[in-house]
Every structure is written in C-alpha cells, then in structure tokens.
PDB file of C-alpha atoms in Angstrom:
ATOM      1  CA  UNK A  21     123.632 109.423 139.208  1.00 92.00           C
ATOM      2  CA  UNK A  22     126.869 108.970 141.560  1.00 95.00           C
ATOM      3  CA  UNK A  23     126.390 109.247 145.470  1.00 96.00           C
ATOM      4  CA  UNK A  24     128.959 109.722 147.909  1.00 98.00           C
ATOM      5  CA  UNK A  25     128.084 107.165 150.767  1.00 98.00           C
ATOM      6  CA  UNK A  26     129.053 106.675 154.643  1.00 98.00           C
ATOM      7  CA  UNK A  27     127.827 103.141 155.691  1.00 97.00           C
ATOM      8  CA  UNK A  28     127.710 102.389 159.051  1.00 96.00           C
ATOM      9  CA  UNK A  29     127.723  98.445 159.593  1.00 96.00           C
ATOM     10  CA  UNK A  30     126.363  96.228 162.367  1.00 94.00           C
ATOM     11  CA  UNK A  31     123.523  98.673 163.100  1.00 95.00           C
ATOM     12  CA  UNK A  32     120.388  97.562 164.790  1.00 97.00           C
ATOM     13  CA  UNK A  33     117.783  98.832 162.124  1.00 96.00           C
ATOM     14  CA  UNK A  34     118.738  99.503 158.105  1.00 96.00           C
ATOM     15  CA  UNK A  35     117.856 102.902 157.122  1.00 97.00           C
ATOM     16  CA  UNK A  36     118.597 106.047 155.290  1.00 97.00           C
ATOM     17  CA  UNK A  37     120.165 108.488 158.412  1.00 96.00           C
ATOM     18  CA  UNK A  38     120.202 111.618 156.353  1.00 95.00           C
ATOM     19  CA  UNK A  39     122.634 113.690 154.794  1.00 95.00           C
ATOM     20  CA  UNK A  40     125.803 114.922 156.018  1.00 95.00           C
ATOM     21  CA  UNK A  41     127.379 118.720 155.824  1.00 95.00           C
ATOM     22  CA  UNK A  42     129.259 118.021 152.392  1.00 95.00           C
ATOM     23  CA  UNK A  43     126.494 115.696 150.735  1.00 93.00           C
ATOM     24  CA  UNK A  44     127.374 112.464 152.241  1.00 96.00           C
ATOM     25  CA  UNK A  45     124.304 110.020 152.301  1.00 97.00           C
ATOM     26  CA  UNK A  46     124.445 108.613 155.750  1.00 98.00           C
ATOM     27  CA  UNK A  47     123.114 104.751 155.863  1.00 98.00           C
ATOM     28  CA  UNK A  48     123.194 102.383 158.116  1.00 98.00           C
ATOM     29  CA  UNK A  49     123.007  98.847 157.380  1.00 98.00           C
ATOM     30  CA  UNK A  50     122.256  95.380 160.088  1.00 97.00           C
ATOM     31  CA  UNK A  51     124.577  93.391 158.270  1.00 96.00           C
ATOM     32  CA  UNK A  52     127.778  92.740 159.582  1.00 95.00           C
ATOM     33  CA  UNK A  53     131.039  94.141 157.030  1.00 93.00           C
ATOM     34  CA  UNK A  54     131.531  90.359 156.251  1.00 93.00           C
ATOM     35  CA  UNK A  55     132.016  88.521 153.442  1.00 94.00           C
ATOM     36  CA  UNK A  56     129.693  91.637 151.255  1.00 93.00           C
ATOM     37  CA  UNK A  57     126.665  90.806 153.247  1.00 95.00           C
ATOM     38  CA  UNK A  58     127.063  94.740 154.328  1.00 96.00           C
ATOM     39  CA  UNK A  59     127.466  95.643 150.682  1.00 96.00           C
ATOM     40  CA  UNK A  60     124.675  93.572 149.923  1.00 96.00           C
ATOM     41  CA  UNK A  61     121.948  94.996 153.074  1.00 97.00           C
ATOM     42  CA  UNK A  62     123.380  98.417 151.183  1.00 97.00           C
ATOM     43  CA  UNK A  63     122.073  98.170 147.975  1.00 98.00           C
ATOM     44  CA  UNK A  64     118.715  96.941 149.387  1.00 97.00           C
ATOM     45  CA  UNK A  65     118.685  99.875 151.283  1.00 98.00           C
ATOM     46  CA  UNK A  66     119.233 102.044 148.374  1.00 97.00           C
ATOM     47  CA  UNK A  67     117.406 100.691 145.746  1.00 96.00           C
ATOM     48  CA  UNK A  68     114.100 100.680 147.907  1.00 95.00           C
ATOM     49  CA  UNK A  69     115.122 104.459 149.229  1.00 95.00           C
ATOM     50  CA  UNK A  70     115.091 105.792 145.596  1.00 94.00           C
ATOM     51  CA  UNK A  71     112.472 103.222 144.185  1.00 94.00           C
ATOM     52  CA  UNK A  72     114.658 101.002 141.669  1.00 96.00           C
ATOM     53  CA  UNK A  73     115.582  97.855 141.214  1.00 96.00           C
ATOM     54  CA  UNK A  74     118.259  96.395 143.211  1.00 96.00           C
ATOM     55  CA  UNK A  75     120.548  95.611 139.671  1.00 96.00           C
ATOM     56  CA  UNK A  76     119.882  99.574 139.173  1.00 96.00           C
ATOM     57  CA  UNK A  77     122.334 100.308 142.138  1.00 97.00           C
ATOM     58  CA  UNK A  78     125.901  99.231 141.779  1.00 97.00           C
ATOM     59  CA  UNK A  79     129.177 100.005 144.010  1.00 97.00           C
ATOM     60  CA  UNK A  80     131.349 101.534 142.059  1.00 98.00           C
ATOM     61  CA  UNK A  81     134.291 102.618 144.650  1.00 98.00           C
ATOM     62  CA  UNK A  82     134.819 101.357 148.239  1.00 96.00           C
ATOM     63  CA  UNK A  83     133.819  97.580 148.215  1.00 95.00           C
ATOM     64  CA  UNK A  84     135.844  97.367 151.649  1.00 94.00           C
ATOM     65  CA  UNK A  85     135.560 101.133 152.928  1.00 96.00           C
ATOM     66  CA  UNK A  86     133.216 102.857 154.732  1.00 96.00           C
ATOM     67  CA  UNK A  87     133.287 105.635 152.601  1.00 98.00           C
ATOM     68  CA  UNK A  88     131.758 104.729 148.945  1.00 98.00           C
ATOM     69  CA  UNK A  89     130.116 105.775 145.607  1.00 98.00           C
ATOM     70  CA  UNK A  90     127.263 104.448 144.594  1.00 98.00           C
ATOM     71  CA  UNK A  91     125.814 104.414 140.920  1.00 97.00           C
ATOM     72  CA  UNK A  92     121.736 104.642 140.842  1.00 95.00           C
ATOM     73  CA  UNK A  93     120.208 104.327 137.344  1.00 94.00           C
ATOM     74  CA  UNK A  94     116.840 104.946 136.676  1.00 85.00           C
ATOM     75  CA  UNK A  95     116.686 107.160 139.584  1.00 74.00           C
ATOM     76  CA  UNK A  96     113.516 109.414 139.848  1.00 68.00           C
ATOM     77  CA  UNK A  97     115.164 111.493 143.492  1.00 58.00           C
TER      78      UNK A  97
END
C-alpha cells in the first residue's frame, strides 16, 4: 500500500502524530534531515507502526521533501 507522508524532522520524540484532514500520515522523526538519517529514523518509525520489517517500507517519492509516499508491503493496517 502507498501512504502520503508529512515528516517533521528534528523532533524531540519519534512517533506516529496522527492523520491529517486529506489522509496525510503525520510523523515526526529525532533525526536531523541530514545526510538520510531522517529518512532512515522514518522508516523505523513506520515499519514498527504497521508491524513489518524495515526492508518492507521503502520511499518511493520525496527523498529530500517533507511531503512523501511511502510503499508498505506486507502491511496488516
């Protein structure tokens, strides 16, 4: 399944926020948006928030945005 994602970087906890008004998965992530480390603490996030694997979540659009979609296989949400 594709997910639209907002990430919000530099956070003090990683977590799951919610869900916005037009389906946007909110997360925010401690890692800084260096080098992929927040790419990185965002898959983490996401493969423990749907229960896969961390190769079962990929970034398919937005590697330097805010704003990106997500691929989760195996998903059971």
């Amino acid at each position: 399944m594709k997910v639209s994602i907002k990430v919000i970087p530099g956070a003090r906890v990683s977590e799951v926020v919610g869900e916005m008004e037009d389906g946007t998965l909110k997360v925010r992530v401690h890692a800084p948006p260096e080098k992929g480390k927040a790419n990185d603490e965002l898959v983490r996030v996401l493969a423990k928030h749907y229960g896969v694997s961390k190769s079962d979540v990929e970034v398919v659009r937005g590697h330097t945005s805010r704003q990106k979609i997500v691929e989760i296989k195996n998903a059971s949400q």
